[in-house]
PDB file of C-alpha atoms and ligand atoms in Angstrom:
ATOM      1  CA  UNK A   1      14.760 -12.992   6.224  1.00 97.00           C
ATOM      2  CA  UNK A   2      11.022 -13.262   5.405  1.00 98.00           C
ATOM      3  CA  UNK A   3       9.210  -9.634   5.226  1.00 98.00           C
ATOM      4  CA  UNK A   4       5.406  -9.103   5.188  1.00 98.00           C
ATOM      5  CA  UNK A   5       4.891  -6.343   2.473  1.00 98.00           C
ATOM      6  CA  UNK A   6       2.058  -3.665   2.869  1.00 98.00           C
ATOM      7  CA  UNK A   7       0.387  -0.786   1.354  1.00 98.00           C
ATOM      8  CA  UNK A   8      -2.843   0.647   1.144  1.00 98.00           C
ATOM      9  CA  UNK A   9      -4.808  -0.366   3.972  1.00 98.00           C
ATOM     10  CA  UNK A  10      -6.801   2.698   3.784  1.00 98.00           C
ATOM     11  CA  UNK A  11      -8.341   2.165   7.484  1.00 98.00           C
ATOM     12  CA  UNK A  12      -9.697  -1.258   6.562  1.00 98.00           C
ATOM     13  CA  UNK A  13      -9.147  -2.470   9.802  1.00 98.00           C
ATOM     14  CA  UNK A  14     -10.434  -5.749   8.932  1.00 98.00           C
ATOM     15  CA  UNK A  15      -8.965  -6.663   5.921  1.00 98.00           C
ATOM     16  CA  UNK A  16      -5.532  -5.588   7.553  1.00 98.00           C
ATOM     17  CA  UNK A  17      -6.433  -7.993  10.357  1.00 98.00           C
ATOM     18  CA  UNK A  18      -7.073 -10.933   7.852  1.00 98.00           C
ATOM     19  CA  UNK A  19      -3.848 -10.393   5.951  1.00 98.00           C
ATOM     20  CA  UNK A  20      -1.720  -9.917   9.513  1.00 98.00           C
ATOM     21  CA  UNK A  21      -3.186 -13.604  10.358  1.00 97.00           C
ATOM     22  CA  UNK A  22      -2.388 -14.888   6.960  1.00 98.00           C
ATOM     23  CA  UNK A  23       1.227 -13.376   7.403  1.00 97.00           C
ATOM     24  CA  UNK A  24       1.923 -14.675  10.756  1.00 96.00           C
ATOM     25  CA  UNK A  25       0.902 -18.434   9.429  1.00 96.00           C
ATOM     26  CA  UNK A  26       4.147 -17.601   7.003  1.00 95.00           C
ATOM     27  CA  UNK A  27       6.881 -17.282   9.482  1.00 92.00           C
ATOM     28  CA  UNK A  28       7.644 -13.392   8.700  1.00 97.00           C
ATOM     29  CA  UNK A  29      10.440 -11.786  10.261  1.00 97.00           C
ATOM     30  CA  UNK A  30       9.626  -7.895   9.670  1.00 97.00           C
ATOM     31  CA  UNK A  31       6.802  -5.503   8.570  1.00 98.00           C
ATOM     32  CA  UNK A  32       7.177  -3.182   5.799  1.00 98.00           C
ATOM     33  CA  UNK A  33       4.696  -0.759   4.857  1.00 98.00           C
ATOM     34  CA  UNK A  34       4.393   1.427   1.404  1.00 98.00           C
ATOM     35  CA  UNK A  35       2.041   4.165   2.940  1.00 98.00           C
ATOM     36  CA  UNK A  36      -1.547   5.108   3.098  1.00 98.00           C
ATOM     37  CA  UNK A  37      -2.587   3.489   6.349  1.00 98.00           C
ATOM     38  CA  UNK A  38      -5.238   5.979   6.793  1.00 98.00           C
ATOM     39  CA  UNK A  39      -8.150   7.834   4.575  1.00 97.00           C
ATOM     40  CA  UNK A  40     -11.215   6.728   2.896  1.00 96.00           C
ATOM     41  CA  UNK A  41     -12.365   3.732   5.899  1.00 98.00           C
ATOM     42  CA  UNK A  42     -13.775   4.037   9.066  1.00 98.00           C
ATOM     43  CA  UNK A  43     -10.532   3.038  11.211  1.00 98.00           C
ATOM     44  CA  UNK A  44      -7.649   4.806  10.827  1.00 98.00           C
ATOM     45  CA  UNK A  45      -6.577   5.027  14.644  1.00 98.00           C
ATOM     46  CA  UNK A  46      -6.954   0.889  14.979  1.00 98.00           C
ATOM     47  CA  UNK A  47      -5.043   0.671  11.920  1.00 98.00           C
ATOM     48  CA  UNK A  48      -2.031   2.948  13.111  1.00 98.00           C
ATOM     49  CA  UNK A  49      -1.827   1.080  16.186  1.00 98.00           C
ATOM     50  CA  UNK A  50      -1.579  -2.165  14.434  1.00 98.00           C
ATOM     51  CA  UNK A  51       1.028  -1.145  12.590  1.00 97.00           C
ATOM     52  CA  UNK A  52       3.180   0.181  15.310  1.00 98.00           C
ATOM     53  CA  UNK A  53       2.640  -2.850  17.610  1.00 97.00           C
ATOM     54  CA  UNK A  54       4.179  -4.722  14.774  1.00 96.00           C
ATOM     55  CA  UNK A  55       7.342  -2.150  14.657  1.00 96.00           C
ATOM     56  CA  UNK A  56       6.962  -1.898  10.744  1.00 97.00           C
ATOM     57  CA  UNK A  57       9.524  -0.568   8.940  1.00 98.00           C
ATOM     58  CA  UNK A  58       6.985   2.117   7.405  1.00 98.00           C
ATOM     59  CA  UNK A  59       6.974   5.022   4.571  1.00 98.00           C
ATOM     60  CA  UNK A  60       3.877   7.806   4.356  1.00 98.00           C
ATOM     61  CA  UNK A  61       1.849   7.581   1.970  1.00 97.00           C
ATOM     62  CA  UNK A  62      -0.302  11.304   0.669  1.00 96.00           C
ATOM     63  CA  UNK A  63      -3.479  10.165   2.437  1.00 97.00           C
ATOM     64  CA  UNK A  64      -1.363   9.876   5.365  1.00 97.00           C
ATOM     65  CA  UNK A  65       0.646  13.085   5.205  1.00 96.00           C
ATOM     66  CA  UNK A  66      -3.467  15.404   4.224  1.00 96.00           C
ATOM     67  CA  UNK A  67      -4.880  13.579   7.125  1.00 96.00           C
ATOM     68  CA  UNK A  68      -2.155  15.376   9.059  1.00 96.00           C
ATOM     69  CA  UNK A  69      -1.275  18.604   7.519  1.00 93.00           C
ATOM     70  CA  UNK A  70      -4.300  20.873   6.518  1.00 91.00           C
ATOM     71  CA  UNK A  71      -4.335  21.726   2.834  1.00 88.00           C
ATOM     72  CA  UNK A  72      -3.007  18.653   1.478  1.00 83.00           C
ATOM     73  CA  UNK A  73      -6.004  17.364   0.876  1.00 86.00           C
ATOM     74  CA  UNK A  74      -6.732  20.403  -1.935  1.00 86.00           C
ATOM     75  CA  UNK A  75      -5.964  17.881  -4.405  1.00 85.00           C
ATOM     76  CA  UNK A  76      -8.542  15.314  -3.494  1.00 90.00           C
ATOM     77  CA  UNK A  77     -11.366  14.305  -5.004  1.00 91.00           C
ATOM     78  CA  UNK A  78     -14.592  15.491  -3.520  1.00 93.00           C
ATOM     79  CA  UNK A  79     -15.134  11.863  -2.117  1.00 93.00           C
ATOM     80  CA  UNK A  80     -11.596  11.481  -0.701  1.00 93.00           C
ATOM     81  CA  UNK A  81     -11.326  14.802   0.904  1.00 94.00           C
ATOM     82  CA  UNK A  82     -14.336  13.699   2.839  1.00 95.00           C
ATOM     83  CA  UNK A  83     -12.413  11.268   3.785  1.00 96.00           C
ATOM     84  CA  UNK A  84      -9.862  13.007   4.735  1.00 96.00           C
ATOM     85  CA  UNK A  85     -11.180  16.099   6.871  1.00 96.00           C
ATOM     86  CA  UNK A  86     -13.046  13.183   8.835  1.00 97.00           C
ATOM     87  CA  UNK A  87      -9.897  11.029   9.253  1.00 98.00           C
ATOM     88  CA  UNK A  88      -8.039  13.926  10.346  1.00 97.00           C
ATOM     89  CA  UNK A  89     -11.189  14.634  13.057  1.00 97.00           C
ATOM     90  CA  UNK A  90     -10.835  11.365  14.478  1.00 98.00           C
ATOM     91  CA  UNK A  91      -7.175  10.333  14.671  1.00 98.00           C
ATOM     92  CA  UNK A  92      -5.070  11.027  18.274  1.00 98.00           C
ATOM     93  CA  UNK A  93      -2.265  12.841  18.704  1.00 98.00           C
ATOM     94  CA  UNK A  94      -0.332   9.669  19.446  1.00 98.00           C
ATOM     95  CA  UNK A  95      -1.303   8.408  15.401  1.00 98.00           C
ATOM     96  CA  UNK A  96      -0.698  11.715  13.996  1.00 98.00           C
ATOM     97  CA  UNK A  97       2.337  11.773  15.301  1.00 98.00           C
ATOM     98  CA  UNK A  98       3.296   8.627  14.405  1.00 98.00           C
ATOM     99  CA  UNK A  99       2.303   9.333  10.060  1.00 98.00           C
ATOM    100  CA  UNK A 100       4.418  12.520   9.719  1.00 97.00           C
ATOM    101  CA  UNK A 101       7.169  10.464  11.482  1.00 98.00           C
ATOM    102  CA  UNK A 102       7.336   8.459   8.336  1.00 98.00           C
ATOM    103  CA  UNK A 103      10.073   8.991   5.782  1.00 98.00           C
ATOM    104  CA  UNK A 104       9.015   9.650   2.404  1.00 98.00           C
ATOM    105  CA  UNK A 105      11.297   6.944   1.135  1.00 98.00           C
ATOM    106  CA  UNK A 106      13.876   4.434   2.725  1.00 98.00           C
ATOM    107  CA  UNK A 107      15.494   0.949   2.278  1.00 98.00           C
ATOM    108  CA  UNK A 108      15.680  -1.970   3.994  1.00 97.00           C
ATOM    109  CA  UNK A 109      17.671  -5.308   3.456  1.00 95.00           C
ATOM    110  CA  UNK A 110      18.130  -4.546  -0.246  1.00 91.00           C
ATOM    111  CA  UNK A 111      15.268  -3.010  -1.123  1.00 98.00           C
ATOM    112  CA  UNK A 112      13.772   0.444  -1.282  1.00 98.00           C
ATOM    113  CA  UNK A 113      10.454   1.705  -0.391  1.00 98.00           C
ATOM    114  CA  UNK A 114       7.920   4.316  -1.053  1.00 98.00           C
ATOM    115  CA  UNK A 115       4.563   5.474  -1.134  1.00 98.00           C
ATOM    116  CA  UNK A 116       3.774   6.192  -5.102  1.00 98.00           C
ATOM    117  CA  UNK A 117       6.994   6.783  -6.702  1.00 97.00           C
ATOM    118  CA  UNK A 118      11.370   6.821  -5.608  1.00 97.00           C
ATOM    119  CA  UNK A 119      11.167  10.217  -7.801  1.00 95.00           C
ATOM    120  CA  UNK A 120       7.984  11.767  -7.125  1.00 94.00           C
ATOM    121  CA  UNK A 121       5.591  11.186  -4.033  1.00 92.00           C
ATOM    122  CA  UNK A 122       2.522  11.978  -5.593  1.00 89.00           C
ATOM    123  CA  UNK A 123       3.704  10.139  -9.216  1.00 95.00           C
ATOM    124  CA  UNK A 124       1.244   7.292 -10.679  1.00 96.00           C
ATOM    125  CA  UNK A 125       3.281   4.158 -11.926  1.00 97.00           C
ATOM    126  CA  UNK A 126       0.759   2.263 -14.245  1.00 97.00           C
ATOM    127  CA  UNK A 127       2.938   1.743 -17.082  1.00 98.00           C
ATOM    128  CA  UNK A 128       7.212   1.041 -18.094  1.00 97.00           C
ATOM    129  CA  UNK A 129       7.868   4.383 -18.758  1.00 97.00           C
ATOM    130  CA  UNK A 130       6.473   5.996 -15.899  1.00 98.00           C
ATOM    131  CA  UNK A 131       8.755   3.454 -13.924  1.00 97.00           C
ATOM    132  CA  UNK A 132      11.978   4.845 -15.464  1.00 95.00           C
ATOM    133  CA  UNK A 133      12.852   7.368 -12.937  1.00 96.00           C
ATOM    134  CA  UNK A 134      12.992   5.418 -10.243  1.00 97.00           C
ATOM    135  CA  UNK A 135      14.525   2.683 -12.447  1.00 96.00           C
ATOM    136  CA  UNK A 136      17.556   5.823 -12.635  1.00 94.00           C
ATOM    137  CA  UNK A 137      17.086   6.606  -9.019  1.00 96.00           C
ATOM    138  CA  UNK A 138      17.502   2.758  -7.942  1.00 96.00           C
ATOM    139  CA  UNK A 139      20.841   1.490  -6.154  1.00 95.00           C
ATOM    140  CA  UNK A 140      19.137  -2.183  -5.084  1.00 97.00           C
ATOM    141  CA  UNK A 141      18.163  -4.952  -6.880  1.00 97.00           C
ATOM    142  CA  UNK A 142      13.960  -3.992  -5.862  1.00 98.00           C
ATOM    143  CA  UNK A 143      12.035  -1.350  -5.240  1.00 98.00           C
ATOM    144  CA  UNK A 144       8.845  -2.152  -3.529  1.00 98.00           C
ATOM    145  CA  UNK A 145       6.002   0.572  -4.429  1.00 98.00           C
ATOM    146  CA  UNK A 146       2.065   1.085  -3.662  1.00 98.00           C
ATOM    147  CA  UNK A 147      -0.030   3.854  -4.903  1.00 98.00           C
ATOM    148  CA  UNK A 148      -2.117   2.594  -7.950  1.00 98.00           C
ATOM    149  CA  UNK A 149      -3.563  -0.202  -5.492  1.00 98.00           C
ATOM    150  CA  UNK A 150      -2.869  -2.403  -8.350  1.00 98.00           C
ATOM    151  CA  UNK A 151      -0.662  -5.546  -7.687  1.00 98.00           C
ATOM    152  CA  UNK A 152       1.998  -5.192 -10.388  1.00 98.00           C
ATOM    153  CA  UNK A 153       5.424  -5.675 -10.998  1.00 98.00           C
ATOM    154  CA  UNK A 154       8.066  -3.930 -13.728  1.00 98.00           C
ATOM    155  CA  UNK A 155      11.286  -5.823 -14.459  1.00 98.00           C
ATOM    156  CA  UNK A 156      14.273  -4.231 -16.564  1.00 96.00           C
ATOM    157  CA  UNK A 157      17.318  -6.416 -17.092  1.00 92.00           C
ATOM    158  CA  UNK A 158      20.782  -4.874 -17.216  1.00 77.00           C
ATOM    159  CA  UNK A 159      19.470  -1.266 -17.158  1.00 67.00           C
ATOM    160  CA  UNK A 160      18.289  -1.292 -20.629  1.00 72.00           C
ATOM    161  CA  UNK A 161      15.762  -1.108 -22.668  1.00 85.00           C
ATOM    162  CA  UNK A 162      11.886  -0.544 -21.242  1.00 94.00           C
ATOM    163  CA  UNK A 163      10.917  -2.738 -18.320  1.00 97.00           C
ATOM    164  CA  UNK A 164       8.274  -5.312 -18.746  1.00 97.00           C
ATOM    165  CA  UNK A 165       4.928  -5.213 -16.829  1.00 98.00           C
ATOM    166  CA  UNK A 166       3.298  -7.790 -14.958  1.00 98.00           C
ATOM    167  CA  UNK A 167      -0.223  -7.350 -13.718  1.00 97.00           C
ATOM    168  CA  UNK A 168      -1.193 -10.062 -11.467  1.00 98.00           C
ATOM    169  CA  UNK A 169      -4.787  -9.260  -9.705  1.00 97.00           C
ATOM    170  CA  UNK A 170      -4.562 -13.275  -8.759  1.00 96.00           C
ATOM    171  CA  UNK A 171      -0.836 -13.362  -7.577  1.00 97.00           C
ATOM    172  CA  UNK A 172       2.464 -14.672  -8.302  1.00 98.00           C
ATOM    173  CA  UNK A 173       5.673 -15.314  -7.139  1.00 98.00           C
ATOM    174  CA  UNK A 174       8.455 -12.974  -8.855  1.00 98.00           C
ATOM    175  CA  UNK A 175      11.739 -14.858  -8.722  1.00 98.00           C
ATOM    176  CA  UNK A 176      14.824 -12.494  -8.489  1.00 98.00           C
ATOM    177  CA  UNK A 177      17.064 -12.675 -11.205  1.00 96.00           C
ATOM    178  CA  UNK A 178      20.744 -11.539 -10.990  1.00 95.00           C
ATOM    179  CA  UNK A 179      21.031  -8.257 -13.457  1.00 93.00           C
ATOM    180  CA  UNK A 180      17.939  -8.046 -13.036  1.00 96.00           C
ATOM    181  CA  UNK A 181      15.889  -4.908 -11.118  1.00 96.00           C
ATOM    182  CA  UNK A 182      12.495  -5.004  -9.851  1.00 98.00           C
ATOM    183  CA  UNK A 183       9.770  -2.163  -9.308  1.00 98.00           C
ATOM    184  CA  UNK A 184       7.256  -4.650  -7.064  1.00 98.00           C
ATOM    185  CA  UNK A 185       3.585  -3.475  -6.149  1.00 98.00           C
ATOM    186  CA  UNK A 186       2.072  -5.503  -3.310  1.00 98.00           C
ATOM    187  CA  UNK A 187      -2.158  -4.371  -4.268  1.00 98.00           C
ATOM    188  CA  UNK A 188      -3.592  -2.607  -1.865  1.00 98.00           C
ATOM    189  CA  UNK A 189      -4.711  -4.244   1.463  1.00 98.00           C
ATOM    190  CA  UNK A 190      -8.078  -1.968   2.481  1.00 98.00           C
ATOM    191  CA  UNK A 191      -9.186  -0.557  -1.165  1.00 98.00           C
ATOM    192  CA  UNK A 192      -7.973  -3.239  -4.339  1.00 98.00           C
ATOM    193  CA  UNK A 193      -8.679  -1.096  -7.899  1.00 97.00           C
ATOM    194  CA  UNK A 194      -7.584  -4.327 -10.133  1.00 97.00           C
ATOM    195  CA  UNK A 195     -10.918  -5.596 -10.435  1.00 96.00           C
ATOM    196  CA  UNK A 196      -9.993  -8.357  -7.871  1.00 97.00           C
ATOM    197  CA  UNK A 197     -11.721  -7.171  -4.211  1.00 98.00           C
ATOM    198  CA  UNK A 198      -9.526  -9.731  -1.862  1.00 98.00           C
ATOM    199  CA  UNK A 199      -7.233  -7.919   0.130  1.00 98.00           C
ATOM    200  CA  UNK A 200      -3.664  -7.730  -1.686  1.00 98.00           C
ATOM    201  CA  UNK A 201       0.138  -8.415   0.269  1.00 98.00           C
ATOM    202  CA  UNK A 202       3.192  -9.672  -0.554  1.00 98.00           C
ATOM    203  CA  UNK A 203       6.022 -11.483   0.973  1.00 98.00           C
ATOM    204  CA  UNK A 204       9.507 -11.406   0.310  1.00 98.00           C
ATOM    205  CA  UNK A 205      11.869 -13.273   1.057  1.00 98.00           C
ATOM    206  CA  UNK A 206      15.395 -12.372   0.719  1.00 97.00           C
ATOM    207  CA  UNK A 207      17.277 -16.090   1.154  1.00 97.00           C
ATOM    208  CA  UNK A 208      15.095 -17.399  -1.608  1.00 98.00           C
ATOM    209  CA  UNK A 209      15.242 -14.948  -4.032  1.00 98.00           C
ATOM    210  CA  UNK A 210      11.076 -14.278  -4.272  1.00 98.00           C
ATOM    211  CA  UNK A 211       8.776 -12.089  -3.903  1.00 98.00           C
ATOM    212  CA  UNK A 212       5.367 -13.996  -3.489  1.00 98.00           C
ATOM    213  CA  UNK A 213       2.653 -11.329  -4.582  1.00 98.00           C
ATOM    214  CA  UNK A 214      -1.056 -13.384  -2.648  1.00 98.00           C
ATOM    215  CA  UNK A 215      -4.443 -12.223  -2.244  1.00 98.00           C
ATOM    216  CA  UNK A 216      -7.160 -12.848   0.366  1.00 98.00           C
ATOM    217  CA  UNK A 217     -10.611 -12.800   1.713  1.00 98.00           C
ATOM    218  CA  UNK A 218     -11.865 -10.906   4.265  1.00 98.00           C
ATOM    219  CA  UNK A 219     -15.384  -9.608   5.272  1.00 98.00           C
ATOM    220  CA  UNK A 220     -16.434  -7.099   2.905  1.00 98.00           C
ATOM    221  CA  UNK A 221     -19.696  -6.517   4.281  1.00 98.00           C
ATOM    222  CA  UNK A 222     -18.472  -5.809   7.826  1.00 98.00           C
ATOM    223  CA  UNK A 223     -15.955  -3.043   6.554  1.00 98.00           C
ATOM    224  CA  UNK A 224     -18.722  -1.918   4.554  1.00 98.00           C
ATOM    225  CA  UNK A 225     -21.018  -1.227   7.665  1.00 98.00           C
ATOM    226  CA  UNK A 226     -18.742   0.246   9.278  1.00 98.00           C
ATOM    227  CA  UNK A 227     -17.771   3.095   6.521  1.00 98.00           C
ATOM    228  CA  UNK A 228     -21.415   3.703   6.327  1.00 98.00           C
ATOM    229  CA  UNK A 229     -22.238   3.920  10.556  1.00 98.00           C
ATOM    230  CA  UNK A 230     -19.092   6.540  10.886  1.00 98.00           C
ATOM    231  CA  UNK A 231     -20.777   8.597   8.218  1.00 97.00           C
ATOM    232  CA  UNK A 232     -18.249   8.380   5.289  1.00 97.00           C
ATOM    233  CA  UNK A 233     -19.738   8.262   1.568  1.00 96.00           C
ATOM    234  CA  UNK A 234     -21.346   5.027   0.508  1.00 96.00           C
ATOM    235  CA  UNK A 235     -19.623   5.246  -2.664  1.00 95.00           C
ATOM    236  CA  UNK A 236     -16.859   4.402  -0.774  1.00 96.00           C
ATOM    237  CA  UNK A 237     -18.618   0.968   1.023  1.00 96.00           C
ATOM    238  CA  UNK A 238     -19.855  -0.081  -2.535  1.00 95.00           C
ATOM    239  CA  UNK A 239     -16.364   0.107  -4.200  1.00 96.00           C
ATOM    240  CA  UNK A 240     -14.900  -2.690  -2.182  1.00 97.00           C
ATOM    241  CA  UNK A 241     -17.179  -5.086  -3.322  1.00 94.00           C
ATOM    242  CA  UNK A 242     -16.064  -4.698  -7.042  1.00 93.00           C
ATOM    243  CA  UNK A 243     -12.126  -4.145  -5.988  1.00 95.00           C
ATOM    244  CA  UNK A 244     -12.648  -0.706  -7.643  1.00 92.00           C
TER     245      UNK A 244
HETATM  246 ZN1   ZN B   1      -3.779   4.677  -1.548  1.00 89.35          ZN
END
């Protein structure tokens, strides 16, 4: 089986729609989806949609769950809870729906998912130890993760010792080892932070043994005009440029 891994799409309808058409060119079986569909862009309902056409096998991320439930977004950032009281303004019943419907965490074909963290939902994993309690948690070979919006992976081999990190704002293929486990972060589709601003994915394929971690284009400027007609801080237009 071939998966199309996601995360982060942050209502960036069109980079979502550039890394779809790169997917489908790939022959992908299924959809899975680390959370934060919504918050900070301008199109969170054409982004839900999207993602339930495809029937992704999806997890919520916390932009997801404070564009829903007033009060989560107390522990925004000025910016993002902008963001957020707009998203949850805009999005239908149908969408809203559809986010708190989402599991926290769940597993598919060998693998878990999640948002930020197996142990914590709201957890940062930017370095090896911060990876060890989902390491603990962990009863598959890989654990796909999003979050950071950096594209990353942690490897530990034979449960021992401290994993080793892998930044890779350009991309690689991680090939699955046996006694091996993996902690795998796609990037982030809609808002890249690793100082690379293509639109980050990954695809994993289970027969080969890889995870191929790619990157891609898509029109910057158009997203950009659209976060600044709906209103939303221009901070958050000027960050995509820089991958931010
Ligand atoms: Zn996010």
């Amino acid at each position: 089986m071939r998966y199309g891994v996601i995360s982060d799409i942050h209502s960036n309808l069109i980079a979502l729609e550039r890394v779809l058409e790169a997917l489908a060119r790939q022959a992908i079986d299924s959809y899975l989806c680390l959370g934060d569909v919504v918050g900070y862009g301008a199109r969170p309902n054409e982004c839900c949609e999207l993602l339930r056409s495809l029937d992704a096998v999806a997890v919520v991320g916390n932009h997801d769950l404070a564009a829903c439930v007033p009060g989560d977004e107390r522990w925004f950032t000025p910016v993002a809870r902008i963001c957020i009281l707009w998203t949850r303004q805009v999005l239908t019943p149908a969408n809203r729906e559809y986010l708190v419907s989402l599991p926290v965490t769940t597993e598919v074909d060998g693998a878990h998912l999640c948002h930020a963290s197996l142990a914590d939902p709201d957890a940062y994993i930017s370095s090896p130890p911060e990876t060890l309690p989902s390491f603990a948690m962990m009863n598959h070979q890989t654990c796909f993760f999003g979050h950071t919006h950096y594209a990353e992976w942690f490897e530990r081999i034979a449960d021992a010792g401290m994993p080793h990190q892998n930044t890779v704002p350009g991309g690689a293929t991680v090939v699955l080892k046996p006694g091996h486990t993996y902690m795998i972060n796609p990037g982030s589709v809609g808002q890249p932070r690793d100082q690379n601003s293509q639109a980050g994915f990954a695809v994993l394929d289970t027969d080969a043994g890889t995870v191929a971690i790619e990157r891609i284009g898509y029109d910057i400027h158009a997203t950009q005009q659209q976060i600044i007609e709906a209103g939303l801080p221009r901070a958050m237009a000027q960050r995509l440029l820089t991958g931010i």
